[in-house]
Coordinates of C-alpha atoms (C1' of nucleotides) in Angstrom, one line a residue:
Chain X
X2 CA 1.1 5.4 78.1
X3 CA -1.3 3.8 75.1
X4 CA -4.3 5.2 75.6
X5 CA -7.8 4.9 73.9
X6 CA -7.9 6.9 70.5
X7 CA -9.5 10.2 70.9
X8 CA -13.2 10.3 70.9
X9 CA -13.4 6.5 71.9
X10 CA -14.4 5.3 75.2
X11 CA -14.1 2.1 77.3
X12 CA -17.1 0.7 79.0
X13 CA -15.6 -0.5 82.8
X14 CA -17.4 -3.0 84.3
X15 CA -18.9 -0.1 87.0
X16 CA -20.0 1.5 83.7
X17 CA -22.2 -1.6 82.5
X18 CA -25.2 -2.3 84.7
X19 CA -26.5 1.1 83.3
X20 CA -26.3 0.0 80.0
X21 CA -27.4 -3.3 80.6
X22 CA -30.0 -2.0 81.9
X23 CA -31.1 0.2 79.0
X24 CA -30.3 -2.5 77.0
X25 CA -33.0 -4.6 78.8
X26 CA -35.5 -2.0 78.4
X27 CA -35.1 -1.6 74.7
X28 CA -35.4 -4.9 74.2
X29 CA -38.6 -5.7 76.2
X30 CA -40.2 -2.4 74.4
X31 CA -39.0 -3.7 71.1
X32 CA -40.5 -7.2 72.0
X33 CA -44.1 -5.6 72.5
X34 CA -44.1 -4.0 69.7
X35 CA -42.9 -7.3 67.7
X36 CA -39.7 -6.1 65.9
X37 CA -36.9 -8.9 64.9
X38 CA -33.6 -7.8 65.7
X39 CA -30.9 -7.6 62.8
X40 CA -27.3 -7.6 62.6
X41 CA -25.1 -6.2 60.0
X42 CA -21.2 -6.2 59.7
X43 CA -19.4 -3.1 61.3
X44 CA -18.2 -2.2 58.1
X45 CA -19.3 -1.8 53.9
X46 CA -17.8 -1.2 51.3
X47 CA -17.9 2.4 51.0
X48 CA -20.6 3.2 47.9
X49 CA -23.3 1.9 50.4
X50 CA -23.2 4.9 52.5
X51 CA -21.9 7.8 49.9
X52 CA -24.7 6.6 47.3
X53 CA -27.9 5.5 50.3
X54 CA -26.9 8.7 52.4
X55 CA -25.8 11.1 50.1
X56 CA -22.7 12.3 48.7
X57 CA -23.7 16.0 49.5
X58 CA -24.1 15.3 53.4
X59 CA -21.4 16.0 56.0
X60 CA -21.5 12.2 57.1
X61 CA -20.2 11.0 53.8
X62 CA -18.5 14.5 52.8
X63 CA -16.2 14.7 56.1
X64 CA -17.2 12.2 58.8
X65 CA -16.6 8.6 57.4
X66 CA -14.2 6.2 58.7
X67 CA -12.6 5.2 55.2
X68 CA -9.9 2.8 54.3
X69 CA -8.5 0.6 51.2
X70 CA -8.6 -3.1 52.5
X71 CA -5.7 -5.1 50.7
X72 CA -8.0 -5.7 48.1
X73 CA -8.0 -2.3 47.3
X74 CA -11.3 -2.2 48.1
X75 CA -13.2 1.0 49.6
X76 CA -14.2 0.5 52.9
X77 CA -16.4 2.5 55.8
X78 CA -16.8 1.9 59.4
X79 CA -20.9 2.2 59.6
X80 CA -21.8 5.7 60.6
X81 CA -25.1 4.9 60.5
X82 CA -27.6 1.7 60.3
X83 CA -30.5 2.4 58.4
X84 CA -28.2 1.8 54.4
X85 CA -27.1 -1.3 56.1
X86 CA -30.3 -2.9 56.7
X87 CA -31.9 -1.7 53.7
X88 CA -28.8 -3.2 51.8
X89 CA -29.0 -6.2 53.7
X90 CA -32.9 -6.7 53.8
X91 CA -32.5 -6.0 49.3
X92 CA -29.6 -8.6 49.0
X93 CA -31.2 -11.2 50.5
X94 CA -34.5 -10.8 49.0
X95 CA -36.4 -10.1 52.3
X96 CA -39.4 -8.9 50.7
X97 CA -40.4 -12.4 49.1
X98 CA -40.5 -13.6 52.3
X99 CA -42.6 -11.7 54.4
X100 CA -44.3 -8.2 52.5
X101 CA -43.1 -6.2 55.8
X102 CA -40.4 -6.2 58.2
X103 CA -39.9 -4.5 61.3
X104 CA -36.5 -4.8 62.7
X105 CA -34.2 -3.6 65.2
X106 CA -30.6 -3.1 65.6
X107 CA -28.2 -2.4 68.5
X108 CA -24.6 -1.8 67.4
X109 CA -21.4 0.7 67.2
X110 CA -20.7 3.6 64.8
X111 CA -18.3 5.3 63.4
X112 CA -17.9 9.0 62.4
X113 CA -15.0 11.1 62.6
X114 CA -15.9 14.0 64.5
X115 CA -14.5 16.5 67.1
X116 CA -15.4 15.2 70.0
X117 CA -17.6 17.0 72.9
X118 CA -20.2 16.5 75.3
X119 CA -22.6 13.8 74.0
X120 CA -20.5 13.2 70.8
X121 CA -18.0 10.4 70.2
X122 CA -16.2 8.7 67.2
X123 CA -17.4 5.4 68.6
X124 CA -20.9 5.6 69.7
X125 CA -23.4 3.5 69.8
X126 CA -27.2 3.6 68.8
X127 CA -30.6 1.4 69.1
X128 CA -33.2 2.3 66.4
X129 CA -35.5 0.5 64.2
X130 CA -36.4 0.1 60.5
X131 CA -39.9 -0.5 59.2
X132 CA -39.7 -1.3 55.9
X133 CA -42.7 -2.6 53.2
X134 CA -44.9 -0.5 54.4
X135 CA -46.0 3.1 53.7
X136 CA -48.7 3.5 56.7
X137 CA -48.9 6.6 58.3
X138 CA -49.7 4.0 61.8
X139 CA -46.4 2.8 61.5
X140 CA -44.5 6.7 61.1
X141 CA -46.2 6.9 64.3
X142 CA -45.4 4.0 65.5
X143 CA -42.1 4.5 65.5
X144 CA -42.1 7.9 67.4
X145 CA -44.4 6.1 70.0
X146 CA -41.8 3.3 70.4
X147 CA -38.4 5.9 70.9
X148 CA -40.6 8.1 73.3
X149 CA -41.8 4.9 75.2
X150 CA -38.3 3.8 76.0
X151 CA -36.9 7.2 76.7
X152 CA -39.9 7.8 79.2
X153 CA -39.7 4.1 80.7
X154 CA -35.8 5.1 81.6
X155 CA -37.2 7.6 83.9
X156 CA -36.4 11.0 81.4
X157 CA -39.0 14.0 81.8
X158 CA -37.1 17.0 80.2
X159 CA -38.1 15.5 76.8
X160 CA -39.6 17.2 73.4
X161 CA -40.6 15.3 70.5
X162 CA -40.1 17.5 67.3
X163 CA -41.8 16.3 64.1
X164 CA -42.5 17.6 61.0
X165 CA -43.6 16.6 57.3
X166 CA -40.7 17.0 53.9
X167 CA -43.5 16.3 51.5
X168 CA -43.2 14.0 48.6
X169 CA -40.5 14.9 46.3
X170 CA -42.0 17.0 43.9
X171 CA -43.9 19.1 46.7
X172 CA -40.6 19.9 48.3
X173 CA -38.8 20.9 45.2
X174 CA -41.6 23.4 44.7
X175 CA -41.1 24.5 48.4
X176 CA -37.5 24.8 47.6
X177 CA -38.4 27.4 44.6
X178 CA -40.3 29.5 46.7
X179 CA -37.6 29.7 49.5
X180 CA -35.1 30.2 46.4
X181 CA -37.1 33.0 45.4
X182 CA -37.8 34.2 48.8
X183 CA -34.1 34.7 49.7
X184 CA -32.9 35.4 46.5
X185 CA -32.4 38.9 47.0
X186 CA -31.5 38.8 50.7
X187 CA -28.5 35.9 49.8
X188 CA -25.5 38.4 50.1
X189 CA -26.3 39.3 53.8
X190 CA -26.7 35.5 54.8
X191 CA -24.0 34.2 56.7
X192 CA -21.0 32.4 54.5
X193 CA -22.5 28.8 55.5
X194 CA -25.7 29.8 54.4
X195 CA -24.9 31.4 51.6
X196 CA -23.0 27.5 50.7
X197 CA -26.5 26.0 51.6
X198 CA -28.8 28.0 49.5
X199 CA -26.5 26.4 46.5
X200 CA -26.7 22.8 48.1
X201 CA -29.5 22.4 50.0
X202 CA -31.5 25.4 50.4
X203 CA -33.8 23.6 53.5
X204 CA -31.2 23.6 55.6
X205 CA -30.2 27.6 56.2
X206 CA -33.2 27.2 58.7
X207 CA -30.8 25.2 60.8
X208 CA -28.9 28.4 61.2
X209 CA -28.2 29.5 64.7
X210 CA -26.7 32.6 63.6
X211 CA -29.1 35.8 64.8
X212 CA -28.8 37.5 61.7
X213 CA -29.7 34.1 59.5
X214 CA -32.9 34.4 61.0
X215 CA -33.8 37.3 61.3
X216 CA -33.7 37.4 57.4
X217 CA -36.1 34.4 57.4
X218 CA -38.7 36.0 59.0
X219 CA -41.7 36.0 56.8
X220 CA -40.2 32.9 54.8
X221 CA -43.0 30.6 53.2
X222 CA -43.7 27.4 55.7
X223 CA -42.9 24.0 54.0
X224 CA -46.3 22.7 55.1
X225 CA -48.3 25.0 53.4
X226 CA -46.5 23.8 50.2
X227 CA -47.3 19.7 50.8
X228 CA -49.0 18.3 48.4
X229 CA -52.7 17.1 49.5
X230 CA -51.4 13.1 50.0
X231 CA -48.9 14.6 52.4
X232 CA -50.7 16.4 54.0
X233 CA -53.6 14.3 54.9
X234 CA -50.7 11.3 55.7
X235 CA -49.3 14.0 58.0
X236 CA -52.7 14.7 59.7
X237 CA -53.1 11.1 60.1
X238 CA -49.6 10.6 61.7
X239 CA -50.5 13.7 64.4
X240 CA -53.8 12.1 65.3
X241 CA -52.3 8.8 66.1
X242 CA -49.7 10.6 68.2
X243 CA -52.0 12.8 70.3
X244 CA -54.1 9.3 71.0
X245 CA -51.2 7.8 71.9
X246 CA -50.6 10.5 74.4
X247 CA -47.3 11.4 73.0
X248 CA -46.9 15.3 73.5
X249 CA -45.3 16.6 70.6
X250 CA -44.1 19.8 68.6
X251 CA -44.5 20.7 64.9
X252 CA -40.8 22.0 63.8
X253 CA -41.2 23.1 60.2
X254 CA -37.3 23.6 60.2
X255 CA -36.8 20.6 61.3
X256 CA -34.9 19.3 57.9
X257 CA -32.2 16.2 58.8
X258 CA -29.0 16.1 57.3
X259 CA -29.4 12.7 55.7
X260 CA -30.9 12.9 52.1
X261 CA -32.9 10.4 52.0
X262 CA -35.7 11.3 54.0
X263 CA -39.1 12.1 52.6
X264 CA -42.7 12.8 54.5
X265 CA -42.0 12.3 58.4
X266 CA -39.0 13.3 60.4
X267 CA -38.8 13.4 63.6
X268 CA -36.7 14.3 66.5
X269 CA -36.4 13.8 70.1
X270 CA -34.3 16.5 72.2
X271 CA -33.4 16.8 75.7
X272 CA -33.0 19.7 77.9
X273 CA -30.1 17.7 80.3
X274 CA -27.6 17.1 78.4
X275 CA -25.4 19.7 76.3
X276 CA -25.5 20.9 73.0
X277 CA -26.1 17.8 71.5
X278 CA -29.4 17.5 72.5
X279 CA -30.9 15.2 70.3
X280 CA -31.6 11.7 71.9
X281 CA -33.1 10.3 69.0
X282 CA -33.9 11.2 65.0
X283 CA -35.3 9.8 62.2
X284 CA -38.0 9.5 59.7
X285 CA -39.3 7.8 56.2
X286 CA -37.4 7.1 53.6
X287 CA -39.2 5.5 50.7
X288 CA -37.0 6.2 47.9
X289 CA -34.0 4.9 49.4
X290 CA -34.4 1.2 48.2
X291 CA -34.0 2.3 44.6
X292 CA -31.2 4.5 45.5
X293 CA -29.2 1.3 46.4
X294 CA -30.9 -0.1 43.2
X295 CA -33.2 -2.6 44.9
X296 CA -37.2 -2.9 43.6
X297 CA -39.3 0.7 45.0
X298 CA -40.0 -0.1 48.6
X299 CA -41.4 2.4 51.4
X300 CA -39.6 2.2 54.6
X301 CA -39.7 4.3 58.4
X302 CA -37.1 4.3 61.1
X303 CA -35.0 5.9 63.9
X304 CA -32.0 6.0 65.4
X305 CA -31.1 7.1 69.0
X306 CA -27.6 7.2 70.6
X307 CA -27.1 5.3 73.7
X308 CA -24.3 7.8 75.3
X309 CA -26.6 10.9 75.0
X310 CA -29.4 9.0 76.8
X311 CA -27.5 7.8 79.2
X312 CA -25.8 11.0 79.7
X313 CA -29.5 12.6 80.2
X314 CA -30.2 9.9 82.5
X315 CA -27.6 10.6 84.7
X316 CA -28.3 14.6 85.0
X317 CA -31.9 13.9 85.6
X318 CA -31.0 10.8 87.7
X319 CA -33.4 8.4 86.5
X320 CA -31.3 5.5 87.3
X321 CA -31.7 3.6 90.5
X322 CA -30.3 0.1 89.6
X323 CA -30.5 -2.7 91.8
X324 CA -27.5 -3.7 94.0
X325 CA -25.9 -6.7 92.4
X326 CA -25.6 -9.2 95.0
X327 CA -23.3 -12.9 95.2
X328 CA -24.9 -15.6 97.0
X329 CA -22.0 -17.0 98.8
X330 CA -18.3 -15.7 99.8
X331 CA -16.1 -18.5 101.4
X332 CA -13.8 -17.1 104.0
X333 CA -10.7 -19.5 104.7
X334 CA -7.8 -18.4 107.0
X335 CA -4.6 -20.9 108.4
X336 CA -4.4 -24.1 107.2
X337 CA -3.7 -24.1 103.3
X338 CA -7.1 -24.8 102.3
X339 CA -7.6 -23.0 98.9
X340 CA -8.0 -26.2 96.8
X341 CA -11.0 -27.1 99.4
X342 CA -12.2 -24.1 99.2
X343 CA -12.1 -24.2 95.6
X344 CA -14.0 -27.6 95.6
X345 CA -16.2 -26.3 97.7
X346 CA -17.0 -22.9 95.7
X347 CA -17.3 -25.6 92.6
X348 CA -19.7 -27.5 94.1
X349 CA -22.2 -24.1 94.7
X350 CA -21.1 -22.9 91.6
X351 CA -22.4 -25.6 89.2
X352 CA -26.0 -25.6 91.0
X353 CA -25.9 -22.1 89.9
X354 CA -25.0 -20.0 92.9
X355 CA -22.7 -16.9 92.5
X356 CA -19.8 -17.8 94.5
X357 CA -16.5 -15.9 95.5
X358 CA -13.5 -16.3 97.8
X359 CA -10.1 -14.8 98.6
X360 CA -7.4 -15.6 96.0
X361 CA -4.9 -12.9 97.2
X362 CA -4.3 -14.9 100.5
X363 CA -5.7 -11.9 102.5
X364 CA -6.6 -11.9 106.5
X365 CA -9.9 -12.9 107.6
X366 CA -11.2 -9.4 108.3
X367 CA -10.2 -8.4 104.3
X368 CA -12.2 -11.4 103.4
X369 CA -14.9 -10.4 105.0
X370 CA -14.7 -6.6 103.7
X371 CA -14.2 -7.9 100.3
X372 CA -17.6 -10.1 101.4
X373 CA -19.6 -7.1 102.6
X374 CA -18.3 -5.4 99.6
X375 CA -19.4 -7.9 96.8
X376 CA -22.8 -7.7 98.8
X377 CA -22.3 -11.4 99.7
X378 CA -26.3 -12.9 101.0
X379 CA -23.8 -15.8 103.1
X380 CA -20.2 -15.9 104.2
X381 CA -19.0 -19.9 104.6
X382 CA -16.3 -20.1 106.9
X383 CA -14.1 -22.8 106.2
X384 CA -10.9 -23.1 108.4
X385 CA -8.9 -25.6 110.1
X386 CA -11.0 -26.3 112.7
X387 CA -14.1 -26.9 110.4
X388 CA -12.3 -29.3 108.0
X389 CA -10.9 -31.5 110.6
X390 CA -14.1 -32.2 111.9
X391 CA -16.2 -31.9 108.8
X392 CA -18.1 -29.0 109.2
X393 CA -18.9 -25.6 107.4
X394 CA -20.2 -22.2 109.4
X395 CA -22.9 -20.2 107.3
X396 CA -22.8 -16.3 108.6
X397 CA -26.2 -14.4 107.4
X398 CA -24.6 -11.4 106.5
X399 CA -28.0 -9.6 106.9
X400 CA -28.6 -10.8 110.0
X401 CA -25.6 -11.8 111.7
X402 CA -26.6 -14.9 113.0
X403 CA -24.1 -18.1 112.0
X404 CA -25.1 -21.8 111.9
X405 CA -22.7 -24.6 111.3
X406 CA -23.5 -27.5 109.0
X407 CA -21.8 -31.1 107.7
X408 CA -20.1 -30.7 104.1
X409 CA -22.4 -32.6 102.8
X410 CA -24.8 -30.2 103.1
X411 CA -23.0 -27.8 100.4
X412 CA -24.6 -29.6 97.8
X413 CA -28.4 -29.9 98.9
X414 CA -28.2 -26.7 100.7
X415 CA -31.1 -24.0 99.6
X416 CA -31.1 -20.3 100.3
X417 CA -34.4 -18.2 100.9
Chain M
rG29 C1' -11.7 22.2 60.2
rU30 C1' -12.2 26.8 63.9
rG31 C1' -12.3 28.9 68.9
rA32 C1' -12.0 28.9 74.3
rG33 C1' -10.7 26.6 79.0
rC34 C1' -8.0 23.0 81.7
rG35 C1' -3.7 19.3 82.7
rU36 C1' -0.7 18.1 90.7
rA37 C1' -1.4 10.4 93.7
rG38 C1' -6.2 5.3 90.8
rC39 C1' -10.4 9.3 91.5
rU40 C1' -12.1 14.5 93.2
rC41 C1' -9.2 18.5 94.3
rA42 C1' -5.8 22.1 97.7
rG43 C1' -1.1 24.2 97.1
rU44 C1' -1.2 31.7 99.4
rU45 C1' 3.0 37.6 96.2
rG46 C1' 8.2 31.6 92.7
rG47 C1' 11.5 29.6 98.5
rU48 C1' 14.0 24.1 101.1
rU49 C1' 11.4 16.5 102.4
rA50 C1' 4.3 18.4 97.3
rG51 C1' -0.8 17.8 100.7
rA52 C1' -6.2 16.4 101.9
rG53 C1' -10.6 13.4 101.1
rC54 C1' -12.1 8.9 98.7
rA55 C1' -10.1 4.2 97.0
rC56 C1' -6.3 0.3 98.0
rC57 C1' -3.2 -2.7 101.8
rA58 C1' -2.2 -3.8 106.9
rG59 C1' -3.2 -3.5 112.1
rG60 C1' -6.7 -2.3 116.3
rU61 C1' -10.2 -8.8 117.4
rU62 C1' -3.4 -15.1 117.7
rG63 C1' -10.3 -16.9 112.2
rU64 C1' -15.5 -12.7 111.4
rG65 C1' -18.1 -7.3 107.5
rG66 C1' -20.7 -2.5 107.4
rC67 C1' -19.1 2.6 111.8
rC68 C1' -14.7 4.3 114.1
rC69 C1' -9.2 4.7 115.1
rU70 C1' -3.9 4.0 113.7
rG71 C1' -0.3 3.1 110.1
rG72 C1' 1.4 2.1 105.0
rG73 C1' 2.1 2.0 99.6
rG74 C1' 1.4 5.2 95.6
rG75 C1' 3.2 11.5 92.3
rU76 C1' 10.1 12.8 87.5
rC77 C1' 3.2 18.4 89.5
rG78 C1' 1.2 16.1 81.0
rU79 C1' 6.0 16.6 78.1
rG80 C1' 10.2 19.6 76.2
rG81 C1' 12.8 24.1 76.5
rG82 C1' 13.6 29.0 78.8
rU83 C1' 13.8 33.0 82.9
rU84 C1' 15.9 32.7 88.1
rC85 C1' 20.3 31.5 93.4
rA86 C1' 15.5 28.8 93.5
rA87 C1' 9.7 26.9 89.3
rA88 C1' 3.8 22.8 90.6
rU89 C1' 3.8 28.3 90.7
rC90 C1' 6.4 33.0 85.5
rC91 C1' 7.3 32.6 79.7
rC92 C1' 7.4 29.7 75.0
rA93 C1' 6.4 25.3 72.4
rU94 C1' 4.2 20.6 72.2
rC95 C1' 0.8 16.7 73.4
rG96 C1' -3.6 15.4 75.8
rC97 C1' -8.5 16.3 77.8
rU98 C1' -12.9 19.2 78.1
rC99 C1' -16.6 22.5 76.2
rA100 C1' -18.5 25.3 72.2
rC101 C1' -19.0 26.2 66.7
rC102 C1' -20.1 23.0 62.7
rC103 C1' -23.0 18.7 62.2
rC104 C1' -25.7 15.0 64.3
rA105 C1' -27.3 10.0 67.7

RNA sequence: GUGAGCGUAGCUCAGUUGGUUAGAGCACCAGGUUGUGGCCCUGGGGGUCGUGGGUUCAAAUCCCAUCGCUCACCCCA
């Protein structure tokens, strides 16, 4: 049997009200907060991501989806949005037309991954991208806008982790201090750390072995090295936050694994689902426009993957949907009928009534299952006995009770 | 890339110390009402027990290999 390559999944229609459905509440969140939604091919050419990300990062290093097109060109399934729309928003000289764009994206990626519990090769994530602008309201605006739709799906077990990288020249002081600090403890770090205090120093904090930290006990706190722009930005960014009644966390380790962020980052973790805990991430990234050679310009986003969210959804059963419902199932039994009953479901159908009947030739009493099971509002019966003499029954499924009416009727009849 | 666990009907699983035609519930189809649902009852279809090899008189059951899935590490959404 051909079956779905590992760490892909199929969506089955019994699968898709619930994502319609967060689809539908990202969408009216993203609407009240006024962002324009973008679009970007599924694939770039593969310098986008290795020079916007970072060559030294596991996403470009091991993860990436890469192939030579017949052009002998470089290409990369997107693993992530936020080089795409800075790319796209640079190449088509967004910024002379409006001085700052907020925009949204829905769409698959792509990383090559072992699969577990709330990780996939093809995933999918909603986030947004503020870019022009380097206001502290809009780093918090941001945050206010993931927590709003992961609260509006129902979640509770939530914590919102944030935390401040500093400009760059503040960090790379950080960095020396740490450098210093561990210097002489670096032979009993653990063999990944030990790699990490070569290439990026920041992250042995993210660490979960015991001994790891236990040796960075007593380390010096990133914050207390911000310089004084950062840190009043950062104070600015928590106020908003706490007046927006968004409870959140200060995580000085909290260092992403993408290199271009700067000042804010932010997570958002959830107790219900596995390991993979993190619903949502993200952060500012003003020097990433210049990285992809476009004029300096400041920029904010997030990203938040739908499967984890849903996933939490589902073990803190948030979800109630509504029963879809069809308006009409036509029940014919006999006389060969179908074409009438086709005509018939035509006629409904085009003034926009959901309509269904049997095209497996089944008994009356599977009709009528099939009705109750489609949550049909009305069964028509429509049988020998009603054609000859020009008639239709109309069964209230709710009620029970069943009226007959003229054909005619089929196309000015109303319903509730 | 590393480690652990698990592969029996479409789904969730049972299958006793290896023993003869491999089971249940749900789902599906049909009937119980010669044209009427939800509950209930009866019957039916559907499995080379992941695959290959080995041990044995005999393997779903024991051994080996292989593939797949799951979870965890790593990393991240």
């Amino acid at each position: 049997m051909i079956k779905a390559v590992t760490g892909t999944k199929d969506i089955l229609p019994s699968d898709i009200p619930k994502w319609k459905h967060l689809e539908s509440v990202v969408q009216t969140i993203f609407k009240n907060f006024n962002y324009s939604e973008i679009r970007t091919p599924i694939f770039e050419e593969t310098v986008l991501f290795a020079r916007g990300i970072g060559e030294e990062t596991d996403i470009v290093g091991k993860e990436m989806y890469t192939f030579l097109d017949k052009g002998q060109t470089s290409i990369t399934l997107k693993p992530e949005m936020t080089a795409s729309v800075v790319r796209a928003f640079i190449e088509h000289s967004l910024a002379s037309k409006q001085p700052l764009y907020k925009l949204y994206y829905i769409s698959p990626m792509f990383r090559q991954e072992r699969p577990q519990a709330g990780r996939l090769r093809q995933f999918h994530q909603f986030g947004v991208e503020a870019i022009g602008s380097e206001s502290p309201i809009l780093d918090a605006e941001i945050i206010q806008i993931a927590y709003d739709i992961l609260r509006r799906l129902g979640l509770k077990d939530l914590l919102v982790k944030i935390n401040s990288l500093g400009i760059p020249e503040s960090r790379e002081n950080y960095k020396k201090e740490l450098r210093h600090f561990l210097n002489d403890k670096k032979n009993k770090l653990s063999e990944d750390s030990q790699k990490r205090f070569d290439t990026n120093i920041l992250r042995v904090f993210d660490s979960k072995i015991e001994t790891d930290q236990e040796l960075l006990k007593g380390a010096p706190i990133l914050l207390d090295y911000l310089d004084e722009e950062s840190k009043i930005y950062f104070n600015i960014v928590r106020n908003i936050l706490r007046e927006a009644d968004i409870p959140f966390e200060i995580d000085t380790k909290l260092v992403r694994g993408l290199d271009y962020y700067a000042k804010t980052t932010f997570e958002i973790i959830s107790g219900k689902v596995g390991s993979q805990n993190a619903l949502c991430g993200g952060g500012r990234y003003d020097l990433l426009a210049e990285q992809l050679e476009g004029k300096p310009t400041p920029g904010v986003g997030f990203a938040a993957g739908i499967e984890r969210i849903l996933l939490a959804c589902e073990n803190e059963k948030t979800l109630s949907l509504p029963e879809e419902k069809l308006d009409f199932y036509i029940v014919t039994v006999g006389e060969n009928l179908i074409e009438k009953v086709y005509n018939a479901a035509s006629i409904l159908r085009r003034r926009n009534f959901s309509v269904e009947f049997d095209y497996l030739d089944r008994s009356a009493k599977a009709q009528m299952r099939e009705a109750n099971k489609l949550n049909a509002r009305f069964v028509i019966f429509f049988g020998g006995d009603e054609y000859s003499n020009g008639y239709f029954s109309l069964k209230n499924m709710q009620t029970g009770e069943q009226k007959q009416f003229p054909l005619e009727d089929l196309k000015t009849i109303v319903i509730e």
